[in-house]
PDB file of C-alpha atoms in Angstrom:
ATOM      1  CA  UNK V1229     138.532  52.118  49.173  1.00  0.00           C
ATOM      2  CA  UNK V1230     140.887  55.122  49.167  1.00  0.00           C
ATOM      3  CA  UNK V1231     142.307  57.367  46.407  1.00  0.00           C
ATOM      4  CA  UNK V1232     141.109  57.530  42.820  1.00  0.00           C
ATOM      5  CA  UNK V1233     138.513  54.951  41.800  1.00  0.00           C
ATOM      6  CA  UNK V1234     135.822  54.165  39.271  1.00  0.00           C
ATOM      7  CA  UNK V1235     132.557  52.963  40.762  1.00  0.00           C
ATOM      8  CA  UNK V1236     129.722  51.475  38.709  1.00  0.00           C
ATOM      9  CA  UNK V1237     126.541  50.652  40.586  1.00  0.00           C
ATOM     10  CA  UNK V1238     123.833  48.179  39.600  1.00  0.00           C
ATOM     11  CA  UNK V1239     121.364  51.067  39.058  1.00  0.00           C
ATOM     12  CA  UNK V1240     123.590  52.427  36.252  1.00  0.00           C
ATOM     13  CA  UNK V1241     125.226  55.246  38.208  1.00  0.00           C
ATOM     14  CA  UNK V1242     128.937  55.658  37.481  1.00  0.00           C
ATOM     15  CA  UNK V1243     131.534  57.687  39.438  1.00  0.00           C
ATOM     16  CA  UNK V1244     135.151  58.329  38.511  1.00  0.00           C
ATOM     17  CA  UNK V1245     137.120  60.322  41.041  1.00  0.00           C
ATOM     18  CA  UNK V1246     138.427  60.548  44.551  1.00  0.00           C
ATOM     19  CA  UNK V1247     137.193  58.119  47.191  1.00  0.00           C
ATOM     20  CA  UNK V1248     137.628  57.936  50.929  1.00  0.00           C
ATOM     21  CA  UNK V1249     136.240  55.268  53.263  1.00  0.00           C
ATOM     22  CA  UNK V1250     134.460  53.630  50.316  1.00  0.00           C
ATOM     23  CA  UNK V1251     132.484  56.800  49.478  1.00  0.00           C
ATOM     24  CA  UNK V1252     132.737  59.388  46.706  1.00  0.00           C
ATOM     25  CA  UNK V1253     134.772  62.181  48.322  1.00  0.00           C
ATOM     26  CA  UNK V1254     136.599  64.956  46.474  1.00  0.00           C
ATOM     27  CA  UNK V1255     136.761  65.867  42.792  1.00  0.00           C
ATOM     28  CA  UNK V1256     135.288  63.591  40.178  1.00  0.00           C
ATOM     29  CA  UNK V1257     132.653  63.027  37.552  1.00  0.00           C
ATOM     30  CA  UNK V1258     129.357  61.172  37.703  1.00  0.00           C
ATOM     31  CA  UNK V1259     126.928  59.820  35.120  1.00  0.00           C
ATOM     32  CA  UNK V1260     123.349  58.674  35.724  1.00  0.00           C
ATOM     33  CA  UNK V1261     121.358  56.250  33.532  1.00  0.00           C
ATOM     34  CA  UNK V1262     118.970  59.070  32.480  1.00  0.00           C
ATOM     35  CA  UNK V1263     121.870  60.930  30.806  1.00  0.00           C
ATOM     36  CA  UNK V1264     122.611  63.497  33.542  1.00  0.00           C
ATOM     37  CA  UNK V1265     126.291  64.183  34.160  1.00  0.00           C
ATOM     38  CA  UNK V1266     128.097  65.993  36.952  1.00  0.00           C
ATOM     39  CA  UNK V1267     131.644  67.231  37.324  1.00  0.00           C
ATOM     40  CA  UNK V1268     132.745  68.665  40.617  1.00  0.00           C
ATOM     41  CA  UNK V1269     133.091  67.985  44.288  1.00  0.00           C
ATOM     42  CA  UNK V1270     131.493  65.223  46.334  1.00  0.00           C
ATOM     43  CA  UNK V1271     131.382  64.717  50.097  1.00  0.00           C
ATOM     44  CA  UNK V1272     130.253  61.362  51.521  1.00  0.00           C
ATOM     45  CA  UNK V1273     128.481  60.280  48.302  1.00  0.00           C
ATOM     46  CA  UNK V1274     126.665  63.646  47.911  1.00  0.00           C
ATOM     47  CA  UNK V1275     127.289  66.552  45.543  1.00  0.00           C
ATOM     48  CA  UNK V1276     128.801  69.208  47.761  1.00  0.00           C
ATOM     49  CA  UNK V1277     130.802  72.337  46.913  1.00  0.00           C
ATOM     50  CA  UNK V1278     131.364  73.644  43.394  1.00  0.00           C
ATOM     51  CA  UNK V1279     130.117  71.555  40.477  1.00  0.00           C
ATOM     52  CA  UNK V1280     128.520  71.500  37.024  1.00  0.00           C
ATOM     53  CA  UNK V1281     125.425  69.416  36.292  1.00  0.00           C
ATOM     54  CA  UNK V1282     124.300  68.798  32.704  1.00  0.00           C
ATOM     55  CA  UNK V1283     120.776  67.520  32.093  1.00  0.00           C
ATOM     56  CA  UNK V1284     119.601  65.523  29.043  1.00  0.00           C
ATOM     57  CA  UNK V1285     117.364  68.389  27.837  1.00  0.00           C
ATOM     58  CA  UNK V1286     120.410  70.702  27.558  1.00  0.00           C
ATOM     59  CA  UNK V1287     119.922  72.557  30.855  1.00  0.00           C
ATOM     60  CA  UNK V1288     123.211  73.279  32.655  1.00  0.00           C
ATOM     61  CA  UNK V1289     123.725  74.284  36.292  1.00  0.00           C
ATOM     62  CA  UNK V1290     127.095  75.653  37.380  1.00  0.00           C
ATOM     63  CA  UNK V1291     127.453  76.542  41.020  1.00  0.00           C
ATOM     64  CA  UNK V1292     127.417  75.386  44.595  1.00  0.00           C
ATOM     65  CA  UNK V1293     125.821  72.270  46.014  1.00  0.00           C
ATOM     66  CA  UNK V1294     125.119  71.206  49.578  1.00  0.00           C
ATOM     67  CA  UNK V1295     124.001  67.688  50.520  1.00  0.00           C
ATOM     68  CA  UNK V1296     123.072  66.865  46.896  1.00  0.00           C
ATOM     69  CA  UNK V1297     120.902  69.973  46.215  1.00  0.00           C
ATOM     70  CA  UNK V1298     121.692  73.286  44.522  1.00  0.00           C
ATOM     71  CA  UNK V1299     122.540  75.649  47.350  1.00  0.00           C
ATOM     72  CA  UNK V1300     124.449  78.941  47.222  1.00  0.00           C
ATOM     73  CA  UNK V1301     125.548  81.038  44.246  1.00  0.00           C
ATOM     74  CA  UNK V1302     124.935  79.482  40.836  1.00  0.00           C
ATOM     75  CA  UNK V1303     123.950  79.896  37.207  1.00  0.00           C
ATOM     76  CA  UNK V1304     121.231  77.886  35.460  1.00  0.00           C
ATOM     77  CA  UNK V1305     121.259  78.009  31.658  1.00  0.00           C
ATOM     78  CA  UNK V1306     118.213  76.570  29.879  1.00  0.00           C
ATOM     79  CA  UNK V1307     118.156  75.040  26.377  1.00  0.00           C
ATOM     80  CA  UNK V1308     116.573  78.176  24.843  1.00  0.00           C
ATOM     81  CA  UNK V1309     119.412  80.357  26.219  1.00  0.00           C
ATOM     82  CA  UNK V1310     117.478  81.808  29.164  1.00  0.00           C
ATOM     83  CA  UNK V1311     119.716  82.187  32.228  1.00  0.00           C
ATOM     84  CA  UNK V1312     119.216  82.623  35.951  1.00  0.00           C
ATOM     85  CA  UNK V1313     122.194  83.855  37.972  1.00  0.00           C
ATOM     86  CA  UNK V1314     121.835  84.152  41.694  1.00  0.00           C
ATOM     87  CA  UNK V1315     121.195  82.348  44.932  1.00  0.00           C
ATOM     88  CA  UNK V1316     119.799  78.843  45.222  1.00  0.00           C
ATOM     89  CA  UNK V1317     118.393  77.143  48.286  1.00  0.00           C
ATOM     90  CA  UNK V1318     116.673  73.754  48.469  1.00  0.00           C
ATOM     91  CA  UNK V1319     117.321  73.222  44.733  1.00  0.00           C
ATOM     92  CA  UNK V1320     115.401  76.389  43.695  1.00  0.00           C
ATOM     93  CA  UNK V1321     116.087  80.069  43.039  1.00  0.00           C
ATOM     94  CA  UNK V1322     115.834  81.686  46.484  1.00  0.00           C
ATOM     95  CA  UNK V1323     117.155  85.151  47.329  1.00  0.00           C
ATOM     96  CA  UNK V1324     118.566  87.778  44.979  1.00  0.00           C
ATOM     97  CA  UNK V1325     118.979  86.824  41.327  1.00  0.00           C
ATOM     98  CA  UNK V1326     118.893  87.902  37.699  1.00  0.00           C
ATOM     99  CA  UNK V1327     116.700  86.198  35.086  1.00  0.00           C
ATOM    100  CA  UNK V1328     117.535  87.010  31.451  1.00  0.00           C
ATOM    101  CA  UNK V1329     115.309  85.587  28.717  1.00  0.00           C
ATOM    102  CA  UNK V1330     116.329  85.302  25.070  1.00  0.00           C
ATOM    103  CA  UNK V1331     113.215  87.264  24.003  1.00  0.00           C
ATOM    104  CA  UNK V1332     114.572  90.330  25.846  1.00  0.00           C
ATOM    105  CA  UNK V1333     112.653  90.070  29.111  1.00  0.00           C
ATOM    106  CA  UNK V1334     114.893  90.804  32.094  1.00  0.00           C
ATOM    107  CA  UNK V1335     114.229  90.601  35.841  1.00  0.00           C
ATOM    108  CA  UNK V1336     116.506  91.470  38.725  1.00  0.00           C
ATOM    109  CA  UNK V1337     115.301  91.055  42.271  1.00  0.00           C
ATOM    110  CA  UNK V1338     114.098  88.606  44.866  1.00  0.00           C
ATOM    111  CA  UNK V1339     113.050  85.001  44.268  1.00  0.00           C
ATOM    112  CA  UNK V1340     111.341  82.507  46.547  1.00  0.00           C
ATOM    113  CA  UNK V1341     110.813  78.839  45.704  1.00  0.00           C
ATOM    114  CA  UNK V1342     111.901  79.401  42.106  1.00  0.00           C
ATOM    115  CA  UNK V1343     109.612  82.348  41.234  1.00  0.00           C
ATOM    116  CA  UNK V1344     109.746  86.148  41.433  1.00  0.00           C
ATOM    117  CA  UNK V1345     108.727  87.083  44.970  1.00  0.00           C
ATOM    118  CA  UNK V1346     109.552  90.346  46.796  1.00  0.00           C
ATOM    119  CA  UNK V1347     111.113  93.533  45.422  1.00  0.00           C
ATOM    120  CA  UNK V1348     112.315  93.539  41.836  1.00  0.00           C
ATOM    121  CA  UNK V1349     112.749  95.301  38.509  1.00  0.00           C
ATOM    122  CA  UNK V1350     111.298  93.822  35.308  1.00  0.00           C
ATOM    123  CA  UNK V1351     111.945  95.058  31.760  1.00  0.00           C
ATOM    124  CA  UNK V1352     110.089  93.931  28.632  1.00  0.00           C
ATOM    125  CA  UNK V1353     111.481  94.019  25.088  1.00  0.00           C
ATOM    126  CA  UNK V1354     108.846  96.626  24.075  1.00  0.00           C
ATOM    127  CA  UNK V1355     110.343  99.122  26.546  1.00  0.00           C
ATOM    128  CA  UNK V1356     107.902  98.670  29.431  1.00  0.00           C
ATOM    129  CA  UNK V1357     109.634  98.907  32.807  1.00  0.00           C
ATOM    130  CA  UNK V1358     108.266  97.917  36.236  1.00  0.00           C
ATOM    131  CA  UNK V1359     109.835  98.435  39.633  1.00  0.00           C
ATOM    132  CA  UNK V1360     108.080  97.169  42.730  1.00  0.00           C
ATOM    133  CA  UNK V1361     106.663  94.127  44.466  1.00  0.00           C
ATOM    134  CA  UNK V1362     106.086  90.640  43.069  1.00  0.00           C
ATOM    135  CA  UNK V1363     104.224  87.667  44.470  1.00  0.00           C
ATOM    136  CA  UNK V1364     104.173  84.188  42.938  1.00  0.00           C
ATOM    137  CA  UNK V1365     105.813  85.401  39.701  1.00  0.00           C
ATOM    138  CA  UNK V1366     103.452  88.358  39.000  1.00  0.00           C
ATOM    139  CA  UNK V1367     103.256  92.053  39.929  1.00  0.00           C
ATOM    140  CA  UNK V1368     101.444  92.182  43.248  1.00  0.00           C
ATOM    141  CA  UNK V1369     101.664  95.011  45.779  1.00  0.00           C
ATOM    142  CA  UNK V1370     103.109  98.503  45.332  1.00  0.00           C
ATOM    143  CA  UNK V1371     104.946  99.383  42.160  1.00  0.00           C
ATOM    144  CA  UNK V1372     105.522 101.719  39.253  1.00  0.00           C
ATOM    145  CA  UNK V1373     105.313 100.954  35.538  1.00  0.00           C
ATOM    146  CA  UNK V1374     106.568 103.142  32.718  1.00  0.00           C
ATOM    147  CA  UNK V1375     106.148 102.723  28.967  1.00  0.00           C
ATOM    148  CA  UNK V1376     108.181 103.994  26.014  1.00  0.00           C
ATOM    149  CA  UNK V1377     105.342 106.294  24.947  1.00  0.00           C
ATOM    150  CA  UNK V1378     105.610 108.260  28.221  1.00  0.00           C
ATOM    151  CA  UNK V1379     102.676 106.667  30.057  1.00  0.00           C
ATOM    152  CA  UNK V1380     103.268 105.697  33.695  1.00  0.00           C
ATOM    153  CA  UNK V1381     101.286 104.101  36.512  1.00  0.00           C
ATOM    154  CA  UNK V1382     102.179 104.153  40.178  1.00  0.00           C
ATOM    155  CA  UNK V1383     100.104 102.343  42.758  1.00  0.00           C
ATOM    156  CA  UNK V1384      98.810  98.951  43.778  1.00  0.00           C
ATOM    157  CA  UNK V1385      98.912  95.823  41.622  1.00  0.00           C
ATOM    158  CA  UNK V1386      97.206  92.479  41.994  1.00  0.00           C
ATOM    159  CA  UNK V1387      97.633  89.433  39.799  1.00  0.00           C
ATOM    160  CA  UNK V1388      99.805  91.420  37.318  1.00  0.00           C
ATOM    161  CA  UNK V1389      97.205  94.212  36.853  1.00  0.00           C
ATOM    162  CA  UNK V1390      96.511  97.658  38.299  1.00  0.00           C
ATOM    163  CA  UNK V1391      94.265  97.050  41.303  1.00  0.00           C
ATOM    164  CA  UNK V1392      93.561  99.369  44.245  1.00  0.00           C
ATOM    165  CA  UNK V1393      94.652 102.995  44.523  1.00  0.00           C
ATOM    166  CA  UNK V1394      96.868 104.308  41.776  1.00  0.00           C
ATOM    167  CA  UNK V1395      97.762 107.191  39.546  1.00  0.00           C
ATOM    168  CA  UNK V1396      98.223 106.878  35.791  1.00  0.00           C
ATOM    169  CA  UNK V1397      99.886 109.655  33.820  1.00  0.00           C
ATOM    170  CA  UNK V1398      98.965 109.483  30.136  1.00  0.00           C
ATOM    171  CA  UNK V1399     101.544 110.578  27.588  1.00  0.00           C
ATOM    172  CA  UNK V1400      99.232 112.825  25.613  1.00  0.00           C
ATOM    173  CA  UNK V1401      96.272 113.700  27.846  1.00  0.00           C
ATOM    174  CA  UNK V1402      96.355 114.231  31.594  1.00  0.00           C
ATOM    175  CA  UNK V1403      96.035 111.666  34.317  1.00  0.00           C
ATOM    176  CA  UNK V1404      93.673 109.480  36.335  1.00  0.00           C
ATOM    177  CA  UNK V1405      94.070 109.113  40.095  1.00  0.00           C
ATOM    178  CA  UNK V1406      91.783 106.796  42.013  1.00  0.00           C
ATOM    179  CA  UNK V1407      90.605 103.207  42.283  1.00  0.00           C
ATOM    180  CA  UNK V1408      91.530 100.454  39.828  1.00  0.00           C
ATOM    181  CA  UNK V1409      89.973  97.017  39.652  1.00  0.00           C
ATOM    182  CA  UNK V1410      91.843  94.256  37.785  1.00  0.00           C
ATOM    183  CA  UNK V1411      93.318  96.643  35.211  1.00  0.00           C
ATOM    184  CA  UNK V1412      90.249  98.859  34.759  1.00  0.00           C
ATOM    185  CA  UNK V1413      89.610 102.341  36.133  1.00  0.00           C
ATOM    186  CA  UNK V1414      87.014 102.005  38.859  1.00  0.00           C
ATOM    187  CA  UNK V1415      85.541 105.380  39.668  1.00  0.00           C
ATOM    188  CA  UNK V1416      85.484 108.898  38.329  1.00  0.00           C
TER     189      UNK V1416
END
């Protein structure tokens, strides 16, 4: 089969687009029985190149594909309006990206396996700002937090809390420099 064709498989998958050697090759659109749709490029029956995938829950991915997985630059928009723009590898956010949530939370930095991992900057809607290391989606390692009221903390974090050596400057009364343990001052 060569040229433009419509293919309907017994499993409910439907393809309308370019074909070469009996395979989906080139531009076209696909529909799966679960309601997913795809418009974009195919190579040898696999999504490959630029394309847009729409999922039944309202999630939309626009970006690059390689061998049927999200790979390269792309944008994922979730039903609540949250967006991730950045690099994908192995179908997940991997590399530098920007996550913007509708509630005002904003993260720009490194991702690994779909979660914040590495250096990044996170802002909360209440004005809190953090710049530093993340591991498995939480602050972990060296970083600095600042708050709207003038308070700041610079030091080690573990599991999203001050942990290890750090210095906190209080907006209205001095500072504490020393050990922290899971968010609590640990020492004099």
